[in-house]
Amino acid sequence: MGTEGVRDEAWHDELYRRYRQRVMAVAASLLGYQYRHEAEEVAQETFTTAWEKRHSLGDDPWPWLYVTTRNHVYNRQRLHVRLLRALTRLGEPGPPHDGGLRAWEQRHDFAPAWRAISAEDRELLQQRYLHEMSDDQIAAVLGIAPAAARKRVQRARGRLRKIIEDMDNDLPAGAALPAGRAGSLAPAGARKGK
């Protein structure tokens, strides 16, 4: 692809043109075909990663694109599961002896990450994941276009994901994950979108 191995914008445009439908098909098959907008977001993430990693891609980019697409889906699903668990648990009262949420926070690291994002981001993520609202429904609540609502949810999820990933990276090597976290992680190879 491209001219004499040059990995420029023309190369990336050709990569996108040639493989977009295949990447979308993989994402849709893993996410469920009713989540087309999610598959489109995953495809965009995959091709953004391809641009960032363009100098390390082999001559046949399809296997790399497939694995990267799959890993972006796994990361998205992992975050979705963690959001559902944490949003449900944040509403649970703590046992009488612990004084509230403090002991829960010591067992699970999600609460500090949840508090680190804005109230607007928290509300958007609650609407999408806890209340299972569609883009159209969120848009109606906010008085904006569905595409704008989808973008806001995507950005809020990205900000929360970044905070959680930073917290994961701060764990000492070989440290045990806090209770409630191990079951929600994707396979080790899926963690960094490679």
mmCIF file with all atom_site columns, N, CA and C in Angstrom, residues 117-190:
data_model
loop_
_atom_site.group_PDB
_atom_site.id
_atom_site.type_symbol
_atom_site.label_atom_id
_atom_site.label_alt_id
_atom_site.label_comp_id
_atom_site.label_asym_id
_atom_site.label_entity_id
_atom_site.label_seq_id
_atom_site.pdbx_PDB_ins_code
_atom_site.Cartn_x
_atom_site.Cartn_y
_atom_site.Cartn_z
_atom_site.occupancy
_atom_site.B_iso_or_equiv
_atom_site.pdbx_formal_charge
_atom_site.auth_seq_id
_atom_site.auth_comp_id
_atom_site.auth_asym_id
_atom_site.auth_atom_id
_atom_site.pdbx_PDB_model_num
ATOM 1   N N  . ILE A 1 117 ? -14.394 12.901  37.748 1.00 0.00 ? 117 ILE A N  1
ATOM 2   C CA . ILE A 1 117 ? -14.995 13.480  36.541 1.00 0.00 ? 117 ILE A CA 1
ATOM 3   C C  . ILE A 1 117 ? -16.076 14.470  36.955 1.00 0.00 ? 117 ILE A C  1
ATOM 4   N N  . SER A 1 118 ? -16.494 15.293  36.020 1.00 0.00 ? 118 SER A N  1
ATOM 5   C CA . SER A 1 118 ? -17.468 16.349  36.319 1.00 0.00 ? 118 SER A CA 1
ATOM 6   C C  . SER A 1 118 ? -18.857 15.769  36.571 1.00 0.00 ? 118 SER A C  1
ATOM 7   N N  . ALA A 1 119 ? -19.691 16.551  37.222 1.00 0.00 ? 119 ALA A N  1
ATOM 8   C CA . ALA A 1 119 ? -21.080 16.136  37.467 1.00 0.00 ? 119 ALA A CA 1
ATOM 9   C C  . ALA A 1 119 ? -21.800 15.907  36.147 1.00 0.00 ? 119 ALA A C  1
ATOM 10  N N  . GLU A 1 120 ? -21.488 16.721  35.143 1.00 0.00 ? 120 GLU A N  1
ATOM 11  C CA . GLU A 1 120 ? -22.114 16.566  33.828 1.00 0.00 ? 120 GLU A CA 1
ATOM 12  C C  . GLU A 1 120 ? -21.722 15.222  33.210 1.00 0.00 ? 120 GLU A C  1
ATOM 13  N N  . ASP A 1 121 ? -20.441 14.862  33.306 1.00 0.00 ? 121 ASP A N  1
ATOM 14  C CA . ASP A 1 121 ? -19.998 13.564  32.783 1.00 0.00 ? 121 ASP A CA 1
ATOM 15  C C  . ASP A 1 121 ? -20.671 12.422  33.536 1.00 0.00 ? 121 ASP A C  1
ATOM 16  N N  . ARG A 1 122 ? -20.766 12.550  34.861 1.00 0.00 ? 122 ARG A N  1
ATOM 17  C CA . ARG A 1 122 ? -21.423 11.492  35.645 1.00 0.00 ? 122 ARG A CA 1
ATOM 18  C C  . ARG A 1 122 ? -22.872 11.312  35.211 1.00 0.00 ? 122 ARG A C  1
ATOM 19  N N  . GLU A 1 123 ? -23.569 12.415  35.006 1.00 0.00 ? 123 GLU A N  1
ATOM 20  C CA . GLU A 1 123 ? -24.971 12.322  34.601 1.00 0.00 ? 123 GLU A CA 1
ATOM 21  C C  . GLU A 1 123 ? -25.104 11.668  33.227 1.00 0.00 ? 123 GLU A C  1
ATOM 22  N N  . LEU A 1 124 ? -24.242 12.062  32.291 1.00 0.00 ? 124 LEU A N  1
ATOM 23  C CA . LEU A 1 124 ? -24.287 11.456  30.953 1.00 0.00 ? 124 LEU A CA 1
ATOM 24  C C  . LEU A 1 124 ? -24.060 9.948   31.014 1.00 0.00 ? 124 LEU A C  1
ATOM 25  N N  . LEU A 1 125 ? -23.067 9.522   31.800 1.00 0.00 ? 125 LEU A N  1
ATOM 26  C CA . LEU A 1 125 ? -22.754 8.096   31.889 1.00 0.00 ? 125 LEU A CA 1
ATOM 27  C C  . LEU A 1 125 ? -23.858 7.333   32.610 1.00 0.00 ? 125 LEU A C  1
ATOM 28  N N  . GLN A 1 126 ? -24.479 7.954   33.592 1.00 0.00 ? 126 GLN A N  1
ATOM 29  C CA . GLN A 1 126 ? -25.622 7.322   34.250 1.00 0.00 ? 126 GLN A CA 1
ATOM 30  C C  . GLN A 1 126 ? -26.778 7.161   33.270 1.00 0.00 ? 126 GLN A C  1
ATOM 31  N N  . GLN A 1 127 ? -27.036 8.192   32.476 1.00 0.00 ? 127 GLN A N  1
ATOM 32  C CA . GLN A 1 127 ? -28.115 8.106   31.497 1.00 0.00 ? 127 GLN A CA 1
ATOM 33  C C  . GLN A 1 127 ? -27.880 6.957   30.526 1.00 0.00 ? 127 GLN A C  1
ATOM 34  N N  . ARG A 1 128 ? -26.648 6.847   30.026 1.00 0.00 ? 128 ARG A N  1
ATOM 35  C CA . ARG A 1 128 ? -26.358 5.823   29.021 1.00 0.00 ? 128 ARG A CA 1
ATOM 36  C C  . ARG A 1 128 ? -26.314 4.423   29.623 1.00 0.00 ? 128 ARG A C  1
ATOM 37  N N  . TYR A 1 129 ? -25.541 4.231   30.721 1.00 0.00 ? 129 TYR A N  1
ATOM 38  C CA . TYR A 1 129 ? -25.261 2.889   31.202 1.00 0.00 ? 129 TYR A CA 1
ATOM 39  C C  . TYR A 1 129 ? -26.192 2.403   32.309 1.00 0.00 ? 129 TYR A C  1
ATOM 40  N N  . LEU A 1 130 ? -26.604 3.276   33.187 1.00 0.00 ? 130 LEU A N  1
ATOM 41  C CA . LEU A 1 130 ? -27.472 2.856   34.276 1.00 0.00 ? 130 LEU A CA 1
ATOM 42  C C  . LEU A 1 130 ? -28.928 2.876   33.845 1.00 0.00 ? 130 LEU A C  1
ATOM 43  N N  . HIS A 1 131 ? -29.312 3.929   33.136 1.00 0.00 ? 131 HIS A N  1
ATOM 44  C CA . HIS A 1 131 ? -30.706 4.080   32.712 1.00 0.00 ? 131 HIS A CA 1
ATOM 45  C C  . HIS A 1 131 ? -30.938 3.622   31.286 1.00 0.00 ? 131 HIS A C  1
ATOM 46  N N  . GLU A 1 132 ? -29.868 3.182   30.594 1.00 0.00 ? 132 GLU A N  1
ATOM 47  C CA . GLU A 1 132 ? -29.933 2.617   29.246 1.00 0.00 ? 132 GLU A CA 1
ATOM 48  C C  . GLU A 1 132 ? -30.677 3.513   28.263 1.00 0.00 ? 132 GLU A C  1
ATOM 49  N N  . MET A 1 133 ? -30.368 4.806   28.310 1.00 0.00 ? 133 MET A N  1
ATOM 50  C CA . MET A 1 133 ? -30.993 5.761   27.406 1.00 0.00 ? 133 MET A CA 1
ATOM 51  C C  . MET A 1 133 ? -30.246 5.780   26.075 1.00 0.00 ? 133 MET A C  1
ATOM 52  N N  . SER A 1 134 ? -31.003 5.925   24.990 1.00 0.00 ? 134 SER A N  1
ATOM 53  C CA . SER A 1 134 ? -30.416 6.013   23.654 1.00 0.00 ? 134 SER A CA 1
ATOM 54  C C  . SER A 1 134 ? -29.874 7.417   23.413 1.00 0.00 ? 134 SER A C  1
ATOM 55  N N  . ASP A 1 135 ? -29.153 7.579   22.307 1.00 0.00 ? 135 ASP A N  1
ATOM 56  C CA . ASP A 1 135 ? -28.668 8.911   21.931 1.00 0.00 ? 135 ASP A CA 1
ATOM 57  C C  . ASP A 1 135 ? -29.838 9.881   21.766 1.00 0.00 ? 135 ASP A C  1
ATOM 58  N N  . ASP A 1 136 ? -30.915 9.409   21.138 1.00 0.00 ? 136 ASP A N  1
ATOM 59  C CA . ASP A 1 136 ? -32.083 10.269  20.932 1.00 0.00 ? 136 ASP A CA 1
ATOM 60  C C  . ASP A 1 136 ? -32.693 10.699  22.258 1.00 0.00 ? 136 ASP A C  1
ATOM 61  N N  . GLN A 1 137 ? -32.758 9.779   23.221 1.00 0.00 ? 137 GLN A N  1
ATOM 62  C CA . GLN A 1 137 ? -33.339 10.106  24.521 1.00 0.00 ? 137 GLN A CA 1
ATOM 63  C C  . GLN A 1 137 ? -32.463 11.086  25.292 1.00 0.00 ? 137 GLN A C  1
ATOM 64  N N  . ILE A 1 138 ? -31.158 10.862  25.283 1.00 0.00 ? 138 ILE A N  1
ATOM 65  C CA . ILE A 1 138 ? -30.244 11.793  25.963 1.00 0.00 ? 138 ILE A CA 1
ATOM 66  C C  . ILE A 1 138 ? -30.321 13.161  25.295 1.00 0.00 ? 138 ILE A C  1
ATOM 67  N N  . ALA A 1 139 ? -30.371 13.164  23.960 1.00 0.00 ? 139 ALA A N  1
ATOM 68  C CA . ALA A 1 139 ? -30.466 14.425  23.220 1.00 0.00 ? 139 ALA A CA 1
ATOM 69  C C  . ALA A 1 139 ? -31.739 15.184  23.592 1.00 0.00 ? 139 ALA A C  1
ATOM 70  N N  . ALA A 1 140 ? -32.836 14.465  23.754 1.00 0.00 ? 140 ALA A N  1
ATOM 71  C CA . ALA A 1 140 ? -34.098 15.110  24.126 1.00 0.00 ? 140 ALA A CA 1
ATOM 72  C C  . ALA A 1 140 ? -34.000 15.740  25.510 1.00 0.00 ? 140 ALA A C  1
ATOM 73  N N  . VAL A 1 141 ? -33.333 15.054  26.440 1.00 0.00 ? 141 VAL A N  1
ATOM 74  C CA . VAL A 1 141 ? -33.162 15.594  27.795 1.00 0.00 ? 141 VAL A CA 1
ATOM 75  C C  . VAL A 1 141 ? -32.305 16.854  27.760 1.00 0.00 ? 141 VAL A C  1
ATOM 76  N N  . LEU A 1 142 ? -31.248 16.824  26.960 1.00 0.00 ? 142 LEU A N  1
ATOM 77  C CA . LEU A 1 142 ? -30.296 17.941  26.928 1.00 0.00 ? 142 LEU A CA 1
ATOM 78  C C  . LEU A 1 142 ? -30.676 19.038  25.940 1.00 0.00 ? 142 LEU A C  1
ATOM 79  N N  . GLY A 1 143 ? -31.638 18.761  25.056 1.00 0.00 ? 143 GLY A N  1
ATOM 80  C CA . GLY A 1 143 ? -32.030 19.747  24.058 1.00 0.00 ? 143 GLY A CA 1
ATOM 81  C C  . GLY A 1 143 ? -30.975 19.953  22.987 1.00 0.00 ? 143 GLY A C  1
ATOM 82  N N  . ILE A 1 144 ? -30.301 18.861  22.598 1.00 0.00 ? 144 ILE A N  1
ATOM 83  C CA . ILE A 1 144 ? -29.260 18.931  21.564 1.00 0.00 ? 144 ILE A CA 1
ATOM 84  C C  . ILE A 1 144 ? -29.529 17.843  20.528 1.00 0.00 ? 144 ILE A C  1
ATOM 85  N N  . ALA A 1 145 ? -28.744 17.836  19.466 1.00 0.00 ? 145 ALA A N  1
ATOM 86  C CA . ALA A 1 145 ? -28.880 16.824  18.417 1.00 0.00 ? 145 ALA A CA 1
ATOM 87  C C  . ALA A 1 145 ? -28.362 15.471  18.923 1.00 0.00 ? 145 ALA A C  1
ATOM 88  N N  . PRO A 1 146 ? -28.929 14.355  18.427 1.00 0.00 ? 146 PRO A N  1
ATOM 89  C CA . PRO A 1 146 ? -28.451 13.031  18.842 1.00 0.00 ? 146 PRO A CA 1
ATOM 90  C C  . PRO A 1 146 ? -26.958 12.819  18.594 1.00 0.00 ? 146 PRO A C  1
ATOM 91  N N  . ALA A 1 147 ? -26.435 13.331  17.490 1.00 0.00 ? 147 ALA A N  1
ATOM 92  C CA . ALA A 1 147 ? -24.997 13.175  17.214 1.00 0.00 ? 147 ALA A CA 1
ATOM 93  C C  . ALA A 1 147 ? -24.163 13.893  18.267 1.00 0.00 ? 147 ALA A C  1
ATOM 94  N N  . ALA A 1 148 ? -24.633 15.056  18.712 1.00 0.00 ? 148 ALA A N  1
ATOM 95  C CA . ALA A 1 148 ? -23.912 15.805  19.756 1.00 0.00 ? 148 ALA A CA 1
ATOM 96  C C  . ALA A 1 148 ? -23.986 15.052  21.085 1.00 0.00 ? 148 ALA A C  1
ATOM 97  N N  . ALA A 1 149 ? -25.145 14.446  21.368 1.00 0.00 ? 149 ALA A N  1
ATOM 98  C CA . ALA A 1 149 ? -25.281 13.659  22.605 1.00 0.00 ? 149 ALA A CA 1
ATOM 99  C C  . ALA A 1 149 ? -24.332 12.473  22.585 1.00 0.00 ? 149 ALA A C  1
ATOM 100 N N  . ARG A 1 150 ? -24.261 11.787  21.438 1.00 0.00 ? 150 ARG A N  1
ATOM 101 C CA . ARG A 1 150 ? -23.362 10.636  21.315 1.00 0.00 ? 150 ARG A CA 1
ATOM 102 C C  . ARG A 1 150 ? -21.921 11.057  21.540 1.00 0.00 ? 150 ARG A C  1
ATOM 103 N N  . LYS A 1 151 ? -21.534 12.200  20.983 1.00 0.00 ? 151 LYS A N  1
ATOM 104 C CA . LYS A 1 151 ? -20.162 12.696  21.133 1.00 0.00 ? 151 LYS A CA 1
ATOM 105 C C  . LYS A 1 151 ? -19.872 13.043  22.593 1.00 0.00 ? 151 LYS A C  1
ATOM 106 N N  . ARG A 1 152 ? -20.834 13.655  23.271 1.00 0.00 ? 152 ARG A N  1
ATOM 107 C CA . ARG A 1 152 ? -20.627 14.000  24.685 1.00 0.00 ? 152 ARG A CA 1
ATOM 108 C C  . ARG A 1 152 ? -20.443 12.751  25.540 1.00 0.00 ? 152 ARG A C  1
ATOM 109 N N  . VAL A 1 153 ? -21.264 11.733  25.289 1.00 0.00 ? 153 VAL A N  1
ATOM 110 C CA . VAL A 1 153 ? -21.128 10.478  26.041 1.00 0.00 ? 153 VAL A CA 1
ATOM 111 C C  . VAL A 1 153 ? -19.767 9.853   25.755 1.00 0.00 ? 153 VAL A C  1
ATOM 112 N N  . GLN A 1 154 ? -19.368 9.861   24.494 1.00 0.00 ? 154 GLN A N  1
ATOM 113 C CA . GLN A 1 154 ? -18.072 9.288   24.113 1.00 0.00 ? 154 GLN A CA 1
ATOM 114 C C  . GLN A 1 154 ? -16.934 10.008  24.829 1.00 0.00 ? 154 GLN A C  1
ATOM 115 N N  . ARG A 1 155 ? -16.994 11.332  24.880 1.00 0.00 ? 155 ARG A N  1
ATOM 116 C CA . ARG A 1 155 ? -15.927 12.099  25.544 1.00 0.00 ? 155 ARG A CA 1
ATOM 117 C C  . ARG A 1 155 ? -15.934 11.864  27.053 1.00 0.00 ? 155 ARG A C  1
ATOM 118 N N  . ALA A 1 156 ? -17.125 11.793  27.661 1.00 0.00 ? 156 ALA A N  1
ATOM 119 C CA . ALA A 1 156 ? -17.210 11.530  29.102 1.00 0.00 ? 156 ALA A CA 1
ATOM 120 C C  . ALA A 1 156 ? -16.627 10.158  29.420 1.00 0.00 ? 156 ALA A C  1
ATOM 121 N N  . ARG A 1 157 ? -16.965 9.160   28.594 1.00 0.00 ? 157 ARG A N  1
ATOM 122 C CA . ARG A 1 157 ? -16.436 7.813   28.793 1.00 0.00 ? 157 ARG A CA 1
ATOM 123 C C  . ARG A 1 157 ? -14.921 7.814   28.629 1.00 0.00 ? 157 ARG A C  1
ATOM 124 N N  . GLY A 1 158 ? -14.423 8.557   27.652 1.00 0.00 ? 158 GLY A N  1
ATOM 125 C CA . GLY A 1 158 ? -12.982 8.643   27.440 1.00 0.00 ? 158 GLY A CA 1
ATOM 126 C C  . GLY A 1 158 ? -12.256 9.262   28.620 1.00 0.00 ? 158 GLY A C  1
ATOM 127 N N  . ARG A 1 159 ? -12.860 10.317  29.201 1.00 0.00 ? 159 ARG A N  1
ATOM 128 C CA . ARG A 1 159 ? -12.224 10.952  30.367 1.00 0.00 ? 159 ARG A CA 1
ATOM 129 C C  . ARG A 1 159 ? -12.187 9.996   31.557 1.00 0.00 ? 159 ARG A C  1
ATOM 130 N N  . LEU A 1 160 ? -13.288 9.259   31.783 1.00 0.00 ? 160 LEU A N  1
ATOM 131 C CA . LEU A 1 160 ? -13.309 8.306   32.888 1.00 0.00 ? 160 LEU A CA 1
ATOM 132 C C  . LEU A 1 160 ? -12.334 7.164   32.619 1.00 0.00 ? 160 LEU A C  1
ATOM 133 N N  . ARG A 1 161 ? -12.302 6.662   31.382 1.00 0.00 ? 161 ARG A N  1
ATOM 134 C CA . ARG A 1 161 ? -11.379 5.580   31.035 1.00 0.00 ? 161 ARG A CA 1
ATOM 135 C C  . ARG A 1 161 ? -9.940  5.996   31.294 1.00 0.00 ? 161 ARG A C  1
ATOM 136 N N  . LYS A 1 162 ? -9.589  7.223   30.937 1.00 0.00 ? 162 LYS A N  1
ATOM 137 C CA . LYS A 1 162 ? -8.219  7.721   31.140 1.00 0.00 ? 162 LYS A CA 1
ATOM 138 C C  . LYS A 1 162 ? -7.859  7.732   32.617 1.00 0.00 ? 162 LYS A C  1
ATOM 139 N N  . ILE A 1 163 ? -8.781  8.195   33.451 1.00 0.00 ? 163 ILE A N  1
ATOM 140 C CA . ILE A 1 163 ? -8.522  8.228   34.896 1.00 0.00 ? 163 ILE A CA 1
ATOM 141 C C  . ILE A 1 163 ? -8.330  6.816   35.430 1.00 0.00 ? 163 ILE A C  1
ATOM 142 N N  . ILE A 1 164 ? -9.198  5.878   35.014 1.00 0.00 ? 164 ILE A N  1
ATOM 143 C CA . ILE A 1 164 ? -9.096  4.493   35.489 1.00 0.00 ? 164 ILE A CA 1
ATOM 144 C C  . ILE A 1 164 ? -7.792  3.867   35.016 1.00 0.00 ? 164 ILE A C  1
ATOM 145 N N  . GLU A 1 165 ? -7.432  4.097   33.739 1.00 0.00 ? 165 GLU A N  1
ATOM 146 C CA . GLU A 1 165 ? -6.180  3.536   33.229 1.00 0.00 ? 165 GLU A CA 1
ATOM 147 C C  . GLU A 1 165 ? -4.974  4.104   33.968 1.00 0.00 ? 165 GLU A C  1
ATOM 148 N N  . ASP A 1 166 ? -5.017  5.406   34.288 1.00 0.00 ? 166 ASP A N  1
ATOM 149 C CA . ASP A 1 166 ? -3.929  6.004   35.059 1.00 0.00 ? 166 ASP A CA 1
ATOM 150 C C  . ASP A 1 166 ? -3.831  5.358   36.436 1.00 0.00 ? 166 ASP A C  1
ATOM 151 N N  . MET A 1 167 ? -4.988  5.080   37.046 1.00 0.00 ? 167 MET A N  1
ATOM 152 C CA . MET A 1 167 ? -4.988  4.420   38.355 1.00 0.00 ? 167 MET A CA 1
ATOM 153 C C  . MET A 1 167 ? -4.443  2.996   38.223 1.00 0.00 ? 167 MET A C  1
ATOM 154 N N  . ASP A 1 168 ? -4.833  2.276   37.163 1.00 0.00 ? 168 ASP A N  1
ATOM 155 C CA . ASP A 1 168 ? -4.318  0.918   36.927 1.00 0.00 ? 168 ASP A CA 1
ATOM 156 C C  . ASP A 1 168 ? -2.811  0.946   36.773 1.00 0.00 ? 168 ASP A C  1
ATOM 157 N N  . ASN A 1 169 ? -2.300  1.935   36.035 1.00 0.00 ? 169 ASN A N  1
ATOM 158 C CA . ASN A 1 169 ? -0.854  2.032   35.792 1.00 0.00 ? 169 ASN A CA 1
ATOM 159 C C  . ASN A 1 169 ? -0.079  2.374   37.055 1.00 0.00 ? 169 ASN A C  1
ATOM 160 N N  . ASP A 1 170 ? -0.756  2.974   38.039 1.00 0.00 ? 170 ASP A N  1
ATOM 161 C CA . ASP A 1 170 ? -0.093  3.345   39.284 1.00 0.00 ? 170 ASP A CA 1
ATOM 162 C C  . ASP A 1 170 ? 0.022   2.179   40.256 1.00 0.00 ? 170 ASP A C  1
ATOM 163 N N  . LEU A 1 171 ? -0.642  1.035   39.946 1.00 0.00 ? 171 LEU A N  1
ATOM 164 C CA . LEU A 1 171 ? -0.516  -0.125  40.829 1.00 0.00 ? 171 LEU A CA 1
ATOM 165 C C  . LEU A 1 171 ? 0.915   -0.641  40.782 1.00 0.00 ? 171 LEU A C  1
ATOM 166 N N  . PRO A 1 172 ? 1.502   -0.999  41.930 1.00 0.00 ? 172 PRO A N  1
ATOM 167 C CA . PRO A 1 172 ? 2.850   -1.564  41.918 1.00 0.00 ? 172 PRO A CA 1
ATOM 168 C C  . PRO A 1 172 ? 2.872   -2.892  41.165 1.00 0.00 ? 172 PRO A C  1
ATOM 169 N N  . ALA A 1 173 ? 3.999   -3.225  40.553 1.00 0.00 ? 173 ALA A N  1
ATOM 170 C CA . ALA A 1 173 ? 4.130   -4.481  39.818 1.00 0.00 ? 173 ALA A CA 1
ATOM 171 C C  . ALA A 1 173 ? 3.822   -5.641  40.741 1.00 0.00 ? 173 ALA A C  1
ATOM 172 N N  . GLY A 1 174 ? 2.962   -6.554  40.245 1.00 0.00 ? 174 GLY A N  1
ATOM 173 C CA . GLY A 1 174 ? 2.613   -7.740  41.021 1.00 0.00 ? 174 GLY A CA 1
ATOM 174 C C  . GLY A 1 174 ? 1.586   -7.497  42.103 1.00 0.00 ? 174 GLY A C  1
ATOM 175 N N  . ALA A 1 175 ? 1.061   -6.271  42.207 1.00 0.00 ? 175 ALA A N  1
ATOM 176 C CA . ALA A 1 175 ? 0.061   -5.993  43.240 1.00 0.00 ? 175 ALA A CA 1
ATOM 177 C C  . ALA A 1 175 ? -1.238  -6.682  42.900 1.00 0.00 ? 175 ALA A C  1
ATOM 178 N N  . ALA A 1 176 ? -1.907  -7.158  43.909 1.00 0.00 ? 176 ALA A N  1
ATOM 179 C CA . ALA A 1 176 ? -3.220  -7.768  43.711 1.00 0.00 ? 176 ALA A CA 1
ATOM 180 C C  . ALA A 1 176 ? -4.228  -6.677  43.417 1.00 0.00 ? 176 ALA A C  1
ATOM 181 N N  . LEU A 1 177 ? -5.154  -6.967  42.501 1.00 0.00 ? 177 LEU A N  1
ATOM 182 C CA . LEU A 1 177 ? -6.211  -6.008  42.209 1.00 0.00 ? 177 LEU A CA 1
ATOM 183 C C  . LEU A 1 177 ? -7.191  -5.973  43.372 1.00 0.00 ? 177 LEU A C  1
ATOM 184 N N  . PRO A 1 178 ? -7.786  -4.811  43.662 1.00 0.00 ? 178 PRO A N  1
ATOM 185 C CA . PRO A 1 178 ? -8.771  -4.744  44.725 1.00 0.00 ? 178 PRO A CA 1
ATOM 186 C C  . PRO A 1 178 ? -9.943  -5.673  44.423 1.00 0.00 ? 178 PRO A C  1
ATOM 187 N N  . ALA A 1 179 ? -10.644 -6.080  45.473 1.00 0.00 ? 179 ALA A N  1
ATOM 188 C CA . ALA A 1 179 ? -11.794 -6.974  45.323 1.00 0.00 ? 179 ALA A CA 1
ATOM 189 C C  . ALA A 1 179 ? -12.782 -6.378  44.343 1.00 0.00 ? 179 ALA A C  1
ATOM 190 N N  . GLY A 1 180 ? -13.401 -7.249  43.534 1.00 0.00 ? 180 GLY A N  1
ATOM 191 C CA . GLY A 1 180 ? -14.407 -6.796  42.592 1.00 0.00 ? 180 GLY A CA 1
ATOM 192 C C  . GLY A 1 180 ? -13.844 -6.351  41.264 1.00 0.00 ? 180 GLY A C  1
ATOM 193 N N  . ARG A 1 181 ? -12.526 -6.344  41.084 1.00 0.00 ? 181 ARG A N  1
ATOM 194 C CA . ARG A 1 181 ? -11.954 -5.833  39.839 1.00 0.00 ? 181 ARG A CA 1
ATOM 195 C C  . ARG A 1 181 ? -11.480 -6.948  38.928 1.00 0.00 ? 181 ARG A C  1
ATOM 196 N N  . ALA A 1 182 ? -10.962 -8.030  39.483 1.00 0.00 ? 182 ALA A N  1
ATOM 197 C CA . ALA A 1 182 ? -10.324 -9.036  38.640 1.00 0.00 ? 182 ALA A CA 1
ATOM 198 C C  . ALA A 1 182 ? -11.277 -9.610  37.611 1.00 0.00 ? 182 ALA A C  1
ATOM 199 N N  . GLY A 1 183 ? -12.541 -9.820  37.969 1.00 0.00 ? 183 GLY A N  1
ATOM 200 C CA . GLY A 1 183 ? -13.485 -10.409 37.032 1.00 0.00 ? 183 GLY A CA 1
ATOM 201 C C  . GLY A 1 183 ? -13.883 -9.491  35.904 1.00 0.00 ? 183 GLY A C  1
ATOM 202 N N  . SER A 1 184 ? -13.589 -8.205  36.008 1.00 0.00 ? 184 SER A N  1
ATOM 203 C CA . SER A 1 184 ? -14.049 -7.272  34.980 1.00 0.00 ? 184 SER A CA 1
ATOM 204 C C  . SER A 1 184 ? -12.968 -6.900  33.990 1.00 0.00 ? 184 SER A C  1
ATOM 205 N N  . LEU A 1 185 ? -11.794 -7.496  34.110 1.00 0.00 ? 185 LEU A N  1
ATOM 206 C CA . LEU A 1 185 ? -10.716 -7.146  33.201 1.00 0.00 ? 185 LEU A CA 1
ATOM 207 C C  . LEU A 1 185 ? -10.755 -8.003  31.951 1.00 0.00 ? 185 LEU A C  1
ATOM 208 N N  . ALA A 1 186 ? -10.399 -7.393  30.817 1.00 0.00 ? 186 ALA A N  1
ATOM 209 C CA . ALA A 1 186 ? -10.265 -8.127  29.566 1.00 0.00 ? 186 ALA A CA 1
ATOM 210 C C  . ALA A 1 186 ? -9.000  -8.965  29.630 1.00 0.00 ? 186 ALA A C  1
ATOM 211 N N  . PRO A 1 187 ? -8.836  -9.903  28.699 1.00 0.00 ? 187 PRO A N  1
ATOM 212 C CA . PRO A 1 187 ? -7.579  -10.674 28.667 1.00 0.00 ? 187 PRO A CA 1
ATOM 213 C C  . PRO A 1 187 ? -6.374  -9.738  28.617 1.00 0.00 ? 187 PRO A C  1
ATOM 214 N N  . ALA A 1 188 ? -5.275  -10.199 29.174 1.00 0.00 ? 188 ALA A N  1
ATOM 215 C CA . ALA A 1 188 ? -4.087  -9.335  29.303 1.00 0.00 ? 188 ALA A CA 1
ATOM 216 C C  . ALA A 1 188 ? -3.676  -8.711  27.989 1.00 0.00 ? 188 ALA A C  1
ATOM 217 N N  . GLY A 1 189 ? -3.744  -9.426  26.895 1.00 0.00 ? 189 GLY A N  1
ATOM 218 C CA . GLY A 1 189 ? -3.344  -8.889  25.600 1.00 0.00 ? 189 GLY A CA 1
ATOM 219 C C  . GLY A 1 189 ? -4.268  -7.801  25.084 1.00 0.00 ? 189 GLY A C  1
ATOM 220 N N  . ALA A 1 190 ? -5.472  -7.685  25.674 1.00 0.00 ? 190 ALA A N  1
ATOM 221 C CA . ALA A 1 190 ? -6.446  -6.722  25.179 1.00 0.00 ? 190 ALA A CA 1
ATOM 222 C C  . ALA A 1 190 ? -6.342  -5.384  25.894 1.00 0.00 ? 190 ALA A C  1
#
